[in-house]
Short mmCIF file of C-alpha atoms and ligand atoms in Angstrom, two decimals:
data_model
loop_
_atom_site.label_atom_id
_atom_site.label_comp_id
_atom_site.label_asym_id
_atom_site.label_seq_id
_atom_site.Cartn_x
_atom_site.Cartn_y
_atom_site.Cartn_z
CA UNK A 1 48.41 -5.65 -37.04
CA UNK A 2 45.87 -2.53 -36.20
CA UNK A 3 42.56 -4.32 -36.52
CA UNK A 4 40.25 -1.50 -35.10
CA UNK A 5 36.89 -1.21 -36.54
CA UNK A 6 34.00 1.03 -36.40
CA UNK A 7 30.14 -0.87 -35.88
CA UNK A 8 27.61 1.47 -35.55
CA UNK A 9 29.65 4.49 -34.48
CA UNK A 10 31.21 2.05 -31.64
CA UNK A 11 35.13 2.07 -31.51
CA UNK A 12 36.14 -1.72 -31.57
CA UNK A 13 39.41 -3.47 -31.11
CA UNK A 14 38.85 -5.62 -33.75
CA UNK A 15 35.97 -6.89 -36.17
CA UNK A 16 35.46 -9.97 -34.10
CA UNK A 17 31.80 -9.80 -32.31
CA UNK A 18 29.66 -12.50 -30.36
CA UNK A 19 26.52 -12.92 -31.15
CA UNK A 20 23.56 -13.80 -29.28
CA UNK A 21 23.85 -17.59 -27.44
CA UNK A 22 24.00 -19.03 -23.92
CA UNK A 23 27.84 -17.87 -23.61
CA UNK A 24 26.44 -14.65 -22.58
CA UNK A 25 24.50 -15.64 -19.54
CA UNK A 26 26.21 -14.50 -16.86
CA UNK A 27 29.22 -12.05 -15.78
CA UNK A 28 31.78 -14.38 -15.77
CA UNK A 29 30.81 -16.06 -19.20
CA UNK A 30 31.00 -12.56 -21.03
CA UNK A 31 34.41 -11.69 -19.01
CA UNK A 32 35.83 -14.75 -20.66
CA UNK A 33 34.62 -14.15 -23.78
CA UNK A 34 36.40 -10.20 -23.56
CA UNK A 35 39.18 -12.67 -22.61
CA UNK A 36 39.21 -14.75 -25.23
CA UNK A 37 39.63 -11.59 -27.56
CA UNK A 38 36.32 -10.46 -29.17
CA UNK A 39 35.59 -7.04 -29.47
CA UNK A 40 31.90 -6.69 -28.22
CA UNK A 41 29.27 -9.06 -27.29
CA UNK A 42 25.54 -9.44 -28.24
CA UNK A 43 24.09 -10.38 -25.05
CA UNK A 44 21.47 -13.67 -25.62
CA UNK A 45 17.90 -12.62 -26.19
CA UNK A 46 15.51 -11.25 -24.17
CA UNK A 47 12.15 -12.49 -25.63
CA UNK A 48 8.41 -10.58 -26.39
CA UNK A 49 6.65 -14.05 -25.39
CA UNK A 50 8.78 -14.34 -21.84
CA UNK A 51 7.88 -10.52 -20.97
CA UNK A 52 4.48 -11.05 -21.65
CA UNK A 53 4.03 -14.36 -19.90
CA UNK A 54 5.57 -13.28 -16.81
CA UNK A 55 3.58 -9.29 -17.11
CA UNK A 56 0.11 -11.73 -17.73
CA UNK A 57 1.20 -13.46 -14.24
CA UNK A 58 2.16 -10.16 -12.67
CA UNK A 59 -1.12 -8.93 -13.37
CA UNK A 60 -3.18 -11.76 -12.91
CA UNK A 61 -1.43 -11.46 -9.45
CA UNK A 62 -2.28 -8.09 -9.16
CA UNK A 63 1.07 -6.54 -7.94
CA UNK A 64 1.68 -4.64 -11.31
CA UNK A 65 -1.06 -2.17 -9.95
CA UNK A 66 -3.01 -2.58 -12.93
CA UNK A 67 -5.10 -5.36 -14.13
CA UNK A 68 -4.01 -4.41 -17.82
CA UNK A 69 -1.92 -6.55 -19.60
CA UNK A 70 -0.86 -3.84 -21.83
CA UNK A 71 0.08 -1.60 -19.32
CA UNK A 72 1.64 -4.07 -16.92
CA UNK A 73 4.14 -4.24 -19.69
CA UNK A 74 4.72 -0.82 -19.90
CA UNK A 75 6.19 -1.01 -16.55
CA UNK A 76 9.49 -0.92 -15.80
CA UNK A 77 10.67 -3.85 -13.25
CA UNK A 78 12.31 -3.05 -10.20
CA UNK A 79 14.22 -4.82 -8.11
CA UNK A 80 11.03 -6.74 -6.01
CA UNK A 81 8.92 -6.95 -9.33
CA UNK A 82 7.83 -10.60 -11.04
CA UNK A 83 8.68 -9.70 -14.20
CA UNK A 84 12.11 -11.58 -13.67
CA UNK A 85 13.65 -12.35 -16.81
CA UNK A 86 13.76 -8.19 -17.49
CA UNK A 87 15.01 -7.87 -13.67
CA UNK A 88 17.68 -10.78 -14.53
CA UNK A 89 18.54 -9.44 -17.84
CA UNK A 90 18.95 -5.62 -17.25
CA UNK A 91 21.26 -6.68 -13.66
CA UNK A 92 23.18 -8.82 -15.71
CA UNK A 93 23.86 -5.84 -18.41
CA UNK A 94 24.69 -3.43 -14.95
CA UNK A 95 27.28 -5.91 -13.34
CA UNK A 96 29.12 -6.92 -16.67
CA UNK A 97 29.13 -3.32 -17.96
CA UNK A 98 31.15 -2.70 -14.48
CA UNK A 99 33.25 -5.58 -15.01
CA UNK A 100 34.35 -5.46 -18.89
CA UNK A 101 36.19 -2.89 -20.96
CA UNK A 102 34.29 -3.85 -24.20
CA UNK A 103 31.09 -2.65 -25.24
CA UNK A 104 27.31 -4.99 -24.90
CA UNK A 105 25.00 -5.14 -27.15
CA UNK A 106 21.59 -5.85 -25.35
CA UNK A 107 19.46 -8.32 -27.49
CA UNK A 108 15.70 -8.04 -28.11
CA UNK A 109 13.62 -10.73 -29.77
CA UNK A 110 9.94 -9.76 -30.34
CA UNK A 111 7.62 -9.32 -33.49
CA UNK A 112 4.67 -7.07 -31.99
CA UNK A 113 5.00 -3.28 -31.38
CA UNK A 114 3.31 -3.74 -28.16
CA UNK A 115 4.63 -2.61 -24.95
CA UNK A 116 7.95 -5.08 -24.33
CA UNK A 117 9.77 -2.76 -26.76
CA UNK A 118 10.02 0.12 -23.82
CA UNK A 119 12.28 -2.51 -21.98
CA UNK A 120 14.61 -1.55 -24.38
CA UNK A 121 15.15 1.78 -22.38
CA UNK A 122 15.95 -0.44 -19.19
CA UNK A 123 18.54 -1.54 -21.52
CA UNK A 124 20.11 1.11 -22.74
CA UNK A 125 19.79 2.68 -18.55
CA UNK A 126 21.80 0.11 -17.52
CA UNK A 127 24.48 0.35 -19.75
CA UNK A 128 24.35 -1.27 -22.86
CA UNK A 129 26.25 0.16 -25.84
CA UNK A 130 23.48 -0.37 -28.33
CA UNK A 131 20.55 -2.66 -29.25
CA UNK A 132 19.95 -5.69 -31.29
CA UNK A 133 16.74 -6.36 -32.49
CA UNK A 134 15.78 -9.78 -33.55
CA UNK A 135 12.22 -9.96 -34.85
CA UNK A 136 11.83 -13.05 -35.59
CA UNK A 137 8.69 -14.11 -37.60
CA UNK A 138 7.54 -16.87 -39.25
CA UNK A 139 4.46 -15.20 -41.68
CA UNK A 140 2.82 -18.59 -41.63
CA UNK A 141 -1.23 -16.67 -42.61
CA UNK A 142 -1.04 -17.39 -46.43
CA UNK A 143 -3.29 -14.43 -46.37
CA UNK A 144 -0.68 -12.35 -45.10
CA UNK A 145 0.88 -10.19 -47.72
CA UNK A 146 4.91 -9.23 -48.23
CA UNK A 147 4.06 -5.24 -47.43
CA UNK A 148 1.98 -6.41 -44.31
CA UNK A 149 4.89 -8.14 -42.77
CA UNK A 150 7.47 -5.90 -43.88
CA UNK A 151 5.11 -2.57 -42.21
CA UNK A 152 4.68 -5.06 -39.10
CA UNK A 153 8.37 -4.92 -39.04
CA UNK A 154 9.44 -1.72 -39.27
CA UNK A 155 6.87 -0.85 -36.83
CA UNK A 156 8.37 -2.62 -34.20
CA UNK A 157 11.77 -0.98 -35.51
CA UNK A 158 10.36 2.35 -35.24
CA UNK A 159 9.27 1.89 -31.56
CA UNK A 160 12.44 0.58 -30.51
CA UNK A 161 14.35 3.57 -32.35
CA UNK A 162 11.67 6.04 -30.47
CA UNK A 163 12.71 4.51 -27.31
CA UNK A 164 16.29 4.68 -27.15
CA UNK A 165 19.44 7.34 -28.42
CA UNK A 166 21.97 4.66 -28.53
CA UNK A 167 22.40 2.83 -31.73
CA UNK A 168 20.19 -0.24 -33.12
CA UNK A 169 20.73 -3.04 -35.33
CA UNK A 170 18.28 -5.35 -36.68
CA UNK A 171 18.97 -8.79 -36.98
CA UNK A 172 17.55 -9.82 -40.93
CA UNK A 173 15.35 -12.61 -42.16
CA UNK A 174 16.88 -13.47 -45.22
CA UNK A 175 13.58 -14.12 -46.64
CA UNK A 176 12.25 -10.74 -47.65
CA UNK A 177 11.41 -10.38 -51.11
CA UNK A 178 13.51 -7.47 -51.86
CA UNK A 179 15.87 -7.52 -49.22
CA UNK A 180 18.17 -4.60 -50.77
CA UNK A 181 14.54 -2.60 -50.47
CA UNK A 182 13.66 -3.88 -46.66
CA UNK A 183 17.55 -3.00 -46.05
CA UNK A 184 16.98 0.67 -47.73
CA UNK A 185 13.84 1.62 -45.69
CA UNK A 186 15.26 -0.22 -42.16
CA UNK A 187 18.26 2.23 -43.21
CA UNK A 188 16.02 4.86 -43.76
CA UNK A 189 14.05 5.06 -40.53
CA UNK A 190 17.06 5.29 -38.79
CA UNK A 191 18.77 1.70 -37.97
CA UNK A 192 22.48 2.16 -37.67
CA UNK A 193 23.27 -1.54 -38.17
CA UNK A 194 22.03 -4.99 -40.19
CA UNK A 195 23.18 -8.10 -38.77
CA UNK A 196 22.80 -11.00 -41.84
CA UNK A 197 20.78 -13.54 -40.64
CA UNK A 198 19.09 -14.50 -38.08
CA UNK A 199 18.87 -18.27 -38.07
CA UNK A 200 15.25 -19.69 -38.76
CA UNK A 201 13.69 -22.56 -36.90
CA UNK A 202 12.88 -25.21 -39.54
CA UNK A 203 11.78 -27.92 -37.85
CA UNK A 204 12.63 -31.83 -38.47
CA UNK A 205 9.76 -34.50 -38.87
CA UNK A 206 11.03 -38.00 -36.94
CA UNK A 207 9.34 -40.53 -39.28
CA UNK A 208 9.35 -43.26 -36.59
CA UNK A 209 7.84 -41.23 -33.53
CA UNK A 210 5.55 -39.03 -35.93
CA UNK A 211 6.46 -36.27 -34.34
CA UNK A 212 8.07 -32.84 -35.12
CA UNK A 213 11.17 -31.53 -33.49
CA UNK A 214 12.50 -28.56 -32.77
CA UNK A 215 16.37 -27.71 -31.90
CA UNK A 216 19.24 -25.46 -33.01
CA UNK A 217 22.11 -26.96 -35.06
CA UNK A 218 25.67 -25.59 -34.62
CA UNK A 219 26.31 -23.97 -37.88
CA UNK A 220 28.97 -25.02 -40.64
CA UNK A 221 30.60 -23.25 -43.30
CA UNK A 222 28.00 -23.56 -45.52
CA UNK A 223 25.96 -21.66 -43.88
CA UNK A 224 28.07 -18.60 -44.73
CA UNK A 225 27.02 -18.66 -48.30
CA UNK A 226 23.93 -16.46 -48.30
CA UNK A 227 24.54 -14.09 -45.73
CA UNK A 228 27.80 -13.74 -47.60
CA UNK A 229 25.94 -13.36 -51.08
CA UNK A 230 24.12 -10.25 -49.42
CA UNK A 231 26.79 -8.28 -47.39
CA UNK A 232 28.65 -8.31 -51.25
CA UNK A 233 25.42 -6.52 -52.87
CA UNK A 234 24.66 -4.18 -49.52
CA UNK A 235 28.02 -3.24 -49.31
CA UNK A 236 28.20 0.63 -49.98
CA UNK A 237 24.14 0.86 -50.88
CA UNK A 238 22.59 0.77 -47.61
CA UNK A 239 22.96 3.46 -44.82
CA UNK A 240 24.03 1.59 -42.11
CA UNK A 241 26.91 -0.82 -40.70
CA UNK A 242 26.73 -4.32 -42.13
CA UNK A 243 27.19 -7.36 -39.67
CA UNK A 244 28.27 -11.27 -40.92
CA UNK A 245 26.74 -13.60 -38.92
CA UNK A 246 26.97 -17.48 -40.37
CA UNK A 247 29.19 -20.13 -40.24
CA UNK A 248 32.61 -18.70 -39.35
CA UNK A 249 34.85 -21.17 -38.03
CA UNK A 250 37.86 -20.05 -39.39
CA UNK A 251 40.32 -17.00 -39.75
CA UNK A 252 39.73 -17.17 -43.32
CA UNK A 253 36.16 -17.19 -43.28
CA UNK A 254 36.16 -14.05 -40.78
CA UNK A 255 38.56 -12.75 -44.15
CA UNK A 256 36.03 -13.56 -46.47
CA UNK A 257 33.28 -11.58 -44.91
CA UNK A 258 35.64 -8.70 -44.57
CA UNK A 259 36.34 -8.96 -48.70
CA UNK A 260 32.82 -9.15 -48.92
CA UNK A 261 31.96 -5.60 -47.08
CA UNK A 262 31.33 -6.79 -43.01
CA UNK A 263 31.57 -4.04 -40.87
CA UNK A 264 32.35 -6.94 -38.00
CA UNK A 265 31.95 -10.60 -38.51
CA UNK A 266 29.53 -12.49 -35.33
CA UNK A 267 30.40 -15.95 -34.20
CA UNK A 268 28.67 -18.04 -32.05
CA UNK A 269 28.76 -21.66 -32.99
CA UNK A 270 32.13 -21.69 -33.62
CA UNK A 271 32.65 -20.51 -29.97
CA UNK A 272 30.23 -22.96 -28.62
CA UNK A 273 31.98 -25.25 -30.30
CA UNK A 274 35.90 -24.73 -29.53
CA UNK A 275 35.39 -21.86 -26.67
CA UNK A 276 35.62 -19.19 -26.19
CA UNK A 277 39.29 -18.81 -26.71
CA UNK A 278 38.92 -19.63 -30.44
CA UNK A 279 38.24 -15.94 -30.61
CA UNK A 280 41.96 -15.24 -30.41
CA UNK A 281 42.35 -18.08 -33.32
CA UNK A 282 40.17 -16.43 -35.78
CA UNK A 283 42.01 -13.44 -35.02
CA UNK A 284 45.64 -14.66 -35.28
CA UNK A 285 44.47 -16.35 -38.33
CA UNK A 286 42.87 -13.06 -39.95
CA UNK A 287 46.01 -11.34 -39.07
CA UNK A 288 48.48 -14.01 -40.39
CA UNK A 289 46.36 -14.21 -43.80
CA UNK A 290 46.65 -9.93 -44.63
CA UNK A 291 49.93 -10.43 -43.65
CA UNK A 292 50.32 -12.96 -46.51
CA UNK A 293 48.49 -11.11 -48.70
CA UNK A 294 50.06 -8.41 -47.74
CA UNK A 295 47.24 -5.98 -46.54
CA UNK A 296 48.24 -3.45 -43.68
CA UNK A 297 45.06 -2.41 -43.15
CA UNK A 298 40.93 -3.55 -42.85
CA UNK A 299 40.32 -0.35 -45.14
CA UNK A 300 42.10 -2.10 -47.67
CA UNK A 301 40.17 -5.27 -47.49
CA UNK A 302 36.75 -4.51 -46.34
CA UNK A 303 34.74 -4.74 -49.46
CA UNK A 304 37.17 -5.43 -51.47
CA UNK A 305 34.87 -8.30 -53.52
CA UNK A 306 31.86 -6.61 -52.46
CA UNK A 307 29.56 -6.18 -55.84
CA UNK A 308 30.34 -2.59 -55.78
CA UNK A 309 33.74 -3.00 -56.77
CA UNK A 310 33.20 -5.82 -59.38
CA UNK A 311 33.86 -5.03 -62.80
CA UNK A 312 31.09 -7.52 -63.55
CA UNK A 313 28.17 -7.23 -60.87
CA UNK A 314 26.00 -9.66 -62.69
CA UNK A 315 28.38 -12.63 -62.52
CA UNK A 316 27.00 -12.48 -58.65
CA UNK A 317 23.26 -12.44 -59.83
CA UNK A 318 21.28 -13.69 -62.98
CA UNK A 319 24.28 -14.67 -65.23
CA UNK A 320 26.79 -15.98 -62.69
CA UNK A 321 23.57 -18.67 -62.07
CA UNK A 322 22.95 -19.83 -65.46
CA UNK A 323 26.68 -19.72 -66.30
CA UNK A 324 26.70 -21.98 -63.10
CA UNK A 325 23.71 -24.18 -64.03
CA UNK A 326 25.62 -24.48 -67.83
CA UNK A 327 28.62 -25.10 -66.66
CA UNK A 328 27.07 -28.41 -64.30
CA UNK A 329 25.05 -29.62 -67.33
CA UNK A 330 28.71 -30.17 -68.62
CA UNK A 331 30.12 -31.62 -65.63
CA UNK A 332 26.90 -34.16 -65.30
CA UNK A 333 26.67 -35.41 -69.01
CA UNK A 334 26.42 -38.98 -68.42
C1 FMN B 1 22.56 -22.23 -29.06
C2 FMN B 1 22.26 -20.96 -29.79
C3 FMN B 1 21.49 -19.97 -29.16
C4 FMN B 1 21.20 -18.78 -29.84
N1 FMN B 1 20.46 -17.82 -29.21
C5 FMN B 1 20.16 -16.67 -29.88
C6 FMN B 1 19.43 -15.64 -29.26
O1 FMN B 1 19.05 -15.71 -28.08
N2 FMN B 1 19.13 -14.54 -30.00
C7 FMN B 1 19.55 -14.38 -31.29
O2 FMN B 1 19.29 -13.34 -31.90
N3 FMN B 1 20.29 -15.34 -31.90
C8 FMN B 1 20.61 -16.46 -31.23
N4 FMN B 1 21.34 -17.43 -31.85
C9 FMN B 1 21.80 -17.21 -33.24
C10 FMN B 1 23.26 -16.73 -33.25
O3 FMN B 1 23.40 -15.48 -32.59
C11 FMN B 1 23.79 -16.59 -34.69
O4 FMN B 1 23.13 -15.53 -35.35
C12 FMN B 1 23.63 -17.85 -35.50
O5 FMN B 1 23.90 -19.02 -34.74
C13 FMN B 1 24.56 -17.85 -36.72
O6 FMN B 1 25.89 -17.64 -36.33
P1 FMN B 1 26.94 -18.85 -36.13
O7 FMN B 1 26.99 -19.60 -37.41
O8 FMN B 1 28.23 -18.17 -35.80
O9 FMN B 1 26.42 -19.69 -35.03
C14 FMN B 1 21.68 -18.60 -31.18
C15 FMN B 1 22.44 -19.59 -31.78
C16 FMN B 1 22.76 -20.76 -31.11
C17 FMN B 1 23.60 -21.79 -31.79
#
């Protein structure tokens, strides 16, 4: 089964990605995850906060040259430099691009145009394919307004696009208020790819220890619901390639993005969770379903139940919830 697919311009084997997590730490993790049969990786994130930390150091120290915070960023580590997560991150990019066939996809996570987003050059110098963006905010000033956060954002879009020729992808919130509109502009200014969602930290309170904590849950199926939902109503109406990234953990669900309008489905917590060899699973899985189905080809299932093709769009919005809500007031009559 031919299972080549185009992201962002890039020539994949197959719509299978991984996205950002710890299973892209080092050389030999990504090799084994080319192994175990996806088609490109999203290398984990580099992050605004650990840039500026270590550049604040740097320049407290005074190697940087500069006592400028600002500009210490602007500077580009080199090998005997402090700012070593960059260092780390933009050798790692250099020895796996020399030691896998498949393209990377560096991984920036920041929400302020300041200087970090030139380290997405270094990125793109040392060989990455193209760039994820993650900016991941949390608008928690009730004061702020929707069209400050979504200028904030495309800001730091812009910057990163100024930067760098190959392509970028931003990494949603799902929380926008028009998404289709945030999707339109980020389209607009120039982003070649939308990766729906980004996971947001929401944060459990332990009723015994009064105390609030913080940690990442694998996903579940579930979770595939909404960006699902929104790949259906992009597909075809937004200028740029459309990534699934949610709860996959099987063949089928990598199937259902596809019928939804993917571009390439992401999986990470499925990975974490069976290996990195569960790659190949999805995949033999995908494959064994079109054949069942009877599909030779992605063209003929990618978007197939996207809202563009749906005779009747609004059974996926306004009518297809009250319909549901009507239909559960029949189900619950007690
Ligand atoms: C342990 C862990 C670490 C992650 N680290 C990152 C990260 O560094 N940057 C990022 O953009 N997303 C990160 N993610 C989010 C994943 O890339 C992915 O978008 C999310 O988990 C949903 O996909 P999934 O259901 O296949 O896990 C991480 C997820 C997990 C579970």
């Amino acid at each position: 089964m031919n299972l080549r697919t185009a992201y962002m311009g890039l020539d994949l084997r197959n719509p299978l990605v991984a996205s950002a997590s710890p299973l892209s730490q080092t050389v030999d993790g990504i090799r084994r995850l080319e192994d175990g049969g996806v088609a490109a990786v999203v290398l984990y994130s580099l992050f605004e906060e650990e840039l500026r930390r270590e550049a604040e150091l740097f320049s407290v120290l005074g190697t940087a040259g500069t006592d400028s915070f600002a500009e210490a960023l602007t500077y580009m580590p080199e090998p005997s430099d402090g700012i070593d997560s960059a260092r780390r991150y933009v050798s790692l990019i250099e020895r796996a691009r020399a030691t896998v066939d498949i393209p990377l996809i560096g991984s920036l996570n920041g929400v302020t145009p300041a200087g970090w987003t030139r380290y997405a050059r270094a990125i793109e110098e040392a060989g990455a394919s193209a760039i994820e963006l993650n900016v991941y905010d949390v608008p928690g000033d009730p004061k702020l307004t929707g069209a400050d956060v979504e200028s904030r954002h495309l800001d730091v879009v812009r910057r990163v696009l100024d930067a760098v020729q190959i392509p970028v992808a931003v990494k949603l919130s799902p929380y926008y208020s028009s998404l289709g509109s945030m999707a339109t502009r980020l389209a607009a200014a120039g982003v070649d790819g939308l990766v729906l969602f980004n996971r947001f930290l929401q944060p459990q309170i332990d009723h015994e220890s009064l105390s609030v904590s913080a940690r990442i849950d694998l996903s579940t199926p579930a979770d595939q619901r909404l960006p699902m939902t929104w790949i259906a109503i992009l597909r075809g109406r937004v200028g740029a390639s459309l990534a699934a990234s949610g709860g996959v953990e099987t063949g089928t669900d990598v199937a259902r993005y596809l019928l939804a309008g993917a571009d390439v489905v992401m999986t990470a917590s499925a990975l974490l969770r069976h290996g990195r060899d569960h790659a190949g699973t999805l995949l033999s899985e995908l494959a064994e379903w079109m054949e069942a189905k009877e599909f030779t080809s992605l063209d003929d299932v990618r978007g197939l139940m996207s809202v563009e093709r749906e005779p009747d769009p609004e059974t996926r919005r306004r009518a297809g919830y009250v319909g549901m809500l009507e239909a559960a007031k029949q189900t619950f009559t007690h």
